[in-house]
CSV table of C-alpha atoms in Angstrom, one decimal:
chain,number,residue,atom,x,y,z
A,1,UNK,CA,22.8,53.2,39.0
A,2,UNK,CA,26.9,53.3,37.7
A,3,UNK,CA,28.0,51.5,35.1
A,4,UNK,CA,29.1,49.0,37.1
A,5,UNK,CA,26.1,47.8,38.6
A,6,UNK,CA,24.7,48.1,35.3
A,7,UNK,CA,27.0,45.5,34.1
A,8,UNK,CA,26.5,43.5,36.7
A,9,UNK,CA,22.9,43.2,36.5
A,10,UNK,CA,23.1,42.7,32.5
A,11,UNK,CA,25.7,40.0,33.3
A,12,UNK,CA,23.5,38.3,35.8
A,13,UNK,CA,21.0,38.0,33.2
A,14,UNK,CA,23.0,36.7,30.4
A,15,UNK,CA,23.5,33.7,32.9
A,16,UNK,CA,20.4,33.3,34.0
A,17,UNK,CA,19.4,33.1,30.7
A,18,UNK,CA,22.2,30.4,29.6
A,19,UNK,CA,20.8,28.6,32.1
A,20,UNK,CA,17.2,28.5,31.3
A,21,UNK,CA,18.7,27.7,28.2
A,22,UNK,CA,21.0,24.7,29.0
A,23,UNK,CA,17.6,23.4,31.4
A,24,UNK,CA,15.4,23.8,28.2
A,25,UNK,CA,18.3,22.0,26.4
A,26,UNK,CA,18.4,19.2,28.7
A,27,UNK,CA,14.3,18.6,29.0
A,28,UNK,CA,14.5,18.6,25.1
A,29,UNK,CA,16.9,15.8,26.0
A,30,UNK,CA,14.9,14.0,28.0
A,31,UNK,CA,11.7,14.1,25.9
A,32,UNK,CA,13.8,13.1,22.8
A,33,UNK,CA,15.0,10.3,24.7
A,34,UNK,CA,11.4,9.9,25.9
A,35,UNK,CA,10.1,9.6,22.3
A,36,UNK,CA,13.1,7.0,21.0
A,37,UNK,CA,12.3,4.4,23.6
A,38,UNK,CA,9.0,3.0,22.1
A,39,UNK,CA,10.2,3.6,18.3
A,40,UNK,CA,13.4,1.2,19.1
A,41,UNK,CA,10.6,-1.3,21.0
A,42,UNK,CA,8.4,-1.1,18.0
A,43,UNK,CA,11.6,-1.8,15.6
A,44,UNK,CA,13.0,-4.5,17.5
A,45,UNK,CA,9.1,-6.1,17.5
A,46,UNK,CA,9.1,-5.8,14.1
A,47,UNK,CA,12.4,-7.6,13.8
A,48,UNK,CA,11.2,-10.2,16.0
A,49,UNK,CA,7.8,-10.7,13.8
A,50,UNK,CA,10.0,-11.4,10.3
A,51,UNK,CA,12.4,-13.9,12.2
A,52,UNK,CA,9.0,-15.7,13.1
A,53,UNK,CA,7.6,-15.4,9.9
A,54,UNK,CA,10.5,-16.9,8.1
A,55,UNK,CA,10.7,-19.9,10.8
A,56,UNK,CA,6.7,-20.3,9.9
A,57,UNK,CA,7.9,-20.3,6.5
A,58,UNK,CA,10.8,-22.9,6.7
A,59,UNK,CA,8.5,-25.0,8.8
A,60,UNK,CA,5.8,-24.8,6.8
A,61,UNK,CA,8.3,-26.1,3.9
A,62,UNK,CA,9.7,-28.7,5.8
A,63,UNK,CA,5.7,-30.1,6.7
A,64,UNK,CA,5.1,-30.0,2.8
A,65,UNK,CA,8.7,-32.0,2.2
A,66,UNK,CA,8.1,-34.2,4.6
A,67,UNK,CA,4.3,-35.0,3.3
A,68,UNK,CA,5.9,-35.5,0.3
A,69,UNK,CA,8.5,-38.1,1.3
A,70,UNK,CA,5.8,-39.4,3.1
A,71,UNK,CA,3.7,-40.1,0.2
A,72,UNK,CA,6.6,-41.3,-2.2
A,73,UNK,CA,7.8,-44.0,0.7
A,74,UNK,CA,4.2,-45.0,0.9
A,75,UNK,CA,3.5,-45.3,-2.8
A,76,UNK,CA,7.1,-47.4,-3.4
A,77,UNK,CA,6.7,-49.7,0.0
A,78,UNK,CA,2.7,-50.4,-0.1
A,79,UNK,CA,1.8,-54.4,-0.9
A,80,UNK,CA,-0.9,-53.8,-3.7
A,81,UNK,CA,-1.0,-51.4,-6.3
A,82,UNK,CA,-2.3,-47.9,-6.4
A,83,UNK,CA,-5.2,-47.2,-9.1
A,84,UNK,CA,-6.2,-44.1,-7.5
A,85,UNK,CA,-3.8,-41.1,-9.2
A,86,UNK,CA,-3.2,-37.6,-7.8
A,87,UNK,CA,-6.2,-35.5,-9.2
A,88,UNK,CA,-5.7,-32.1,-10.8
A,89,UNK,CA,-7.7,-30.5,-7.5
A,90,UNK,CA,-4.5,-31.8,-5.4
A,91,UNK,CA,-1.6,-30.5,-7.2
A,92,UNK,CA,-3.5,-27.2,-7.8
A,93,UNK,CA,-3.8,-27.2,-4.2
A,94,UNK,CA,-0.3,-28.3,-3.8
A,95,UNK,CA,0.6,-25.3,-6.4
A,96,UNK,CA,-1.0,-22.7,-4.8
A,97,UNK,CA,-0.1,-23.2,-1.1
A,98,UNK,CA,4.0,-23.2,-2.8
A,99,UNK,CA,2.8,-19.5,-4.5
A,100,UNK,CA,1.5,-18.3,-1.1
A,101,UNK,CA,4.3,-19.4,0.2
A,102,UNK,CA,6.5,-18.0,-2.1
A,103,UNK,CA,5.0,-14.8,-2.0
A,104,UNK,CA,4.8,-14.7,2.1
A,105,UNK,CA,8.5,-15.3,1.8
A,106,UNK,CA,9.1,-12.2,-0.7
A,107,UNK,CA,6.8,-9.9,1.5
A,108,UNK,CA,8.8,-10.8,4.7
A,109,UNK,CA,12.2,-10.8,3.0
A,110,UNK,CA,11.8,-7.8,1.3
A,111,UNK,CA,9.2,-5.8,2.4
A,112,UNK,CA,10.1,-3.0,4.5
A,113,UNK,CA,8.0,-2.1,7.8
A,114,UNK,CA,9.3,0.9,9.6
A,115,UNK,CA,11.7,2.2,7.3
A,116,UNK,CA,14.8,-0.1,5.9
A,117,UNK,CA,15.6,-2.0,8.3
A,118,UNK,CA,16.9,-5.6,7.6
A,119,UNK,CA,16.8,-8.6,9.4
């Protein structure tokens, strides 16, 4: 074998070998690629789940305003008079279900799932 057909042959390898290369680099691509889709799914999901969370919040708070108003238009507009009073087991009710709440609101708010992502 010359030189030159040395050459040749080491040259032929050095691009088969860039090639095997660039195809490993492209499958390492793909599987990448392959790996990100369900991890943006899952993150998007989780986005989703705190936007609902917060609107079961806000709801929630509206329901316990408007029970209120409720209950103060009642007590003003009613023809006799009230001698039954709000017992302490109702407004330690009434305080408790505001603490959950408050809390729910702090865990979803600030709580990160994931990693740091915001809503």
């Amino acid at each position: 074998m010359t030189l030159k057909g040395f050459i040749m042959v080491l040259l032929c390898l050095i691009k088969a070998l860039l090639r095997l290369i660039e195809a490993l680099q492209h499958n390492i691509e793909v599987l990448l690629r392959l790996i990100m889709a369900p991890l943006c799914i899952i993150m998007v999901l989780q986005r989703l789940i705190k936007v609902l969370l917060c609107f079961i919040i806000a709801l929630l708070r509206l329901i316990m305003a408007l029970s209120s108003l409720i209950s103060s238009w009642l007590v003003a507009h009613l023809p006799f008079d009230l001698t039954i009073q709000p017992s302490d087991v109702t407004s330690q009710i009434k305080f408790k279900v505001l603490e959950s709440l408050k809390l729910l609101e702090n865990e979803v708010l600030l709580n990160d799932w994931f990693g740091s992502s915001k809503v």
